Amino acid sequence: MTQGCECSFPVEGENFDEAGKVSVEIKKMLKKIDIPDDVVRRAAIATYESEVNIISYAIQGTVNLQVTRDHILIDIQDTGPGISNIEQAMEQGYSTANDHIREMGFGAGMGLFNIKNCSDTFEISSEEGKGTHLKILINR
Amino acid sequence: MDMAFLVEKLGLTVRCGGDRLDREVSGGYAGDLLSNVMAGSKSGDVWVTCQAHQNIVAVSVLKEHAGIILTQGREPDKNTIERASQEGIPLLVTELSGFEIAGRIYNLLHP
């Protein structure tokens, strides 16, 4: 792999055993390309939080990764309950996680906040009863 | 300072990654909320936590931690040991509380 790539990873809802698998794989891929450490670090955090969100709340989802000469685009789409109030969901500490999720140390209401912090451009859209779509752009 | 030094000075028990104790420790982070650790910890940190399930390994791999210390005698799940072994992350346990072990690590890092 030289400058760029495009690939897609499925993520299964409720499968906590696999949490982090996609992010670790993506991080390893990015480290093989000539990308600054800080950019890899931010992409890894954003992917991890997105992956955990799918597992925690959605039925299934897909992490699409596009690496170009200028940027890394992480595009995440899930099928699930969606988010009724995006503004509230973006607040640090706001969470709808159940006790099981919280006991494992997830669901602290920091996921979307962390993702936004790691992005140069962040877009989120959601439809109740259908799913959520995130677009995370990080400049190289 | 490497992980082997911490193991020796703090009497930690190695559950896996004994062959990777040459990893350099540049700092530490204590926390049980995974998102908080993802956001706040740094590469080279030793992570102090009471979470023993396998998901801690992915966090450590992504953040390039020097190792993980489980506190208050918590034992890692079988899957946690397997994953940490695969990824080469040292997994250590102590009977001490998170507060006590973090304090001792801090003193070793900042004599």
PDB file of C-alpha atoms in Angstrom, chain B residues 17-75:
ATOM      1  CA  GLY B  17       3.564 -10.509  27.903  1.00  0.00           C
ATOM      2  CA  GLY B  18       6.513 -11.490  30.081  1.00  0.00           C
ATOM      3  CA  ASP B  19       8.688 -11.373  26.979  1.00  0.00           C
ATOM      4  CA  ARG B  20       7.642  -7.769  26.301  1.00  0.00           C
ATOM      5  CA  LEU B  21       8.673  -6.192  29.600  1.00  0.00           C
ATOM      6  CA  ASP B  22      11.341  -4.188  27.799  1.00  0.00           C
ATOM      7  CA  ARG B  23       8.611  -1.758  26.715  1.00  0.00           C
ATOM      8  CA  GLU B  24       9.448   1.752  27.827  1.00  0.00           C
ATOM      9  CA  VAL B  25       7.122   3.468  30.336  1.00  0.00           C
ATOM     10  CA  SER B  26       6.900   7.218  29.806  1.00  0.00           C
ATOM     11  CA  GLY B  27       3.825   7.921  31.927  1.00  0.00           C
ATOM     12  CA  GLY B  28       0.720   6.451  33.457  1.00  0.00           C
ATOM     13  CA  TYR B  29      -3.046   6.670  33.261  1.00  0.00           C
ATOM     14  CA  ALA B  30      -5.684   5.427  35.699  1.00  0.00           C
ATOM     15  CA  GLY B  31      -9.274   4.897  34.608  1.00  0.00           C
ATOM     16  CA  ASP B  32     -12.090   2.403  34.158  1.00  0.00           C
ATOM     17  CA  LEU B  33     -14.166   4.282  31.577  1.00  0.00           C
ATOM     18  CA  LEU B  34     -12.806   3.143  28.232  1.00  0.00           C
ATOM     19  CA  SER B  35     -13.726   6.332  26.362  1.00  0.00           C
ATOM     20  CA  ASN B  36     -11.974   8.383  29.000  1.00  0.00           C
ATOM     21  CA  VAL B  37      -8.843   6.263  28.619  1.00  0.00           C
ATOM     22  CA  MET B  38      -9.098   6.522  24.816  1.00  0.00           C
ATOM     23  CA  ALA B  39      -9.301  10.296  25.075  1.00  0.00           C
ATOM     24  CA  GLY B  40      -6.823  10.946  27.855  1.00  0.00           C
ATOM     25  CA  SER B  41      -4.059   8.358  27.875  1.00  0.00           C
ATOM     26  CA  LYS B  42      -0.886   8.641  25.852  1.00  0.00           C
ATOM     27  CA  SER B  43       1.438   6.327  23.981  1.00  0.00           C
ATOM     28  CA  GLY B  44       3.923   4.804  26.435  1.00  0.00           C
ATOM     29  CA  ASP B  45       1.578   5.072  29.417  1.00  0.00           C
ATOM     30  CA  VAL B  46       1.070   2.172  31.763  1.00  0.00           C
ATOM     31  CA  TRP B  47      -2.698   1.833  32.246  1.00  0.00           C
ATOM     32  CA  VAL B  48      -4.082   1.145  35.709  1.00  0.00           C
ATOM     33  CA  THR B  49      -7.647  -0.223  35.723  1.00  0.00           C
ATOM     34  CA  CYS B  50     -10.036  -2.643  37.403  1.00  0.00           C
ATOM     35  CA  GLN B  51     -11.614  -3.642  34.067  1.00  0.00           C
ATOM     36  CA  ALA B  52     -10.556  -7.215  33.326  1.00  0.00           C
ATOM     37  CA  HIS B  53     -12.536  -8.052  30.166  1.00  0.00           C
ATOM     38  CA  GLN B  54     -10.989  -8.481  26.747  1.00  0.00           C
ATOM     39  CA  ASN B  55     -11.996  -5.054  25.409  1.00  0.00           C
ATOM     40  CA  ILE B  56      -9.227  -3.407  27.410  1.00  0.00           C
ATOM     41  CA  VAL B  57      -6.670  -4.948  25.047  1.00  0.00           C
ATOM     42  CA  ALA B  58      -7.952  -3.075  21.971  1.00  0.00           C
ATOM     43  CA  VAL B  59      -7.775   0.202  23.908  1.00  0.00           C
ATOM     44  CA  SER B  60      -4.170  -0.511  24.881  1.00  0.00           C
ATOM     45  CA  VAL B  61      -3.192  -1.512  21.349  1.00  0.00           C
ATOM     46  CA  LEU B  62      -4.801   1.597  19.861  1.00  0.00           C
ATOM     47  CA  LYS B  63      -3.178   3.904  22.416  1.00  0.00           C
ATOM     48  CA  GLU B  64       0.155   2.023  22.325  1.00  0.00           C
ATOM     49  CA  HIS B  65       0.323   1.615  26.088  1.00  0.00           C
ATOM     50  CA  ALA B  66       3.415   0.094  27.686  1.00  0.00           C
ATOM     51  CA  GLY B  67       1.178  -2.338  29.571  1.00  0.00           C
ATOM     52  CA  ILE B  68      -1.938  -2.823  31.694  1.00  0.00           C
ATOM     53  CA  ILE B  69      -2.072  -3.268  35.469  1.00  0.00           C
ATOM     54  CA  LEU B  70      -5.256  -4.759  36.953  1.00  0.00           C
ATOM     55  CA  THR B  71      -5.866  -3.606  40.516  1.00  0.00           C
ATOM     56  CA  GLN B  72      -7.281  -5.076  43.739  1.00  0.00           C
ATOM     57  CA  GLY B  73      -6.485  -8.631  42.767  1.00  0.00           C
ATOM     58  CA  ARG B  74      -8.675  -8.606  39.673  1.00  0.00           C
ATOM     59  CA  GLU B  75      -7.801 -11.478  37.391  1.00  0.00           C
TER      60      GLU B  75
END
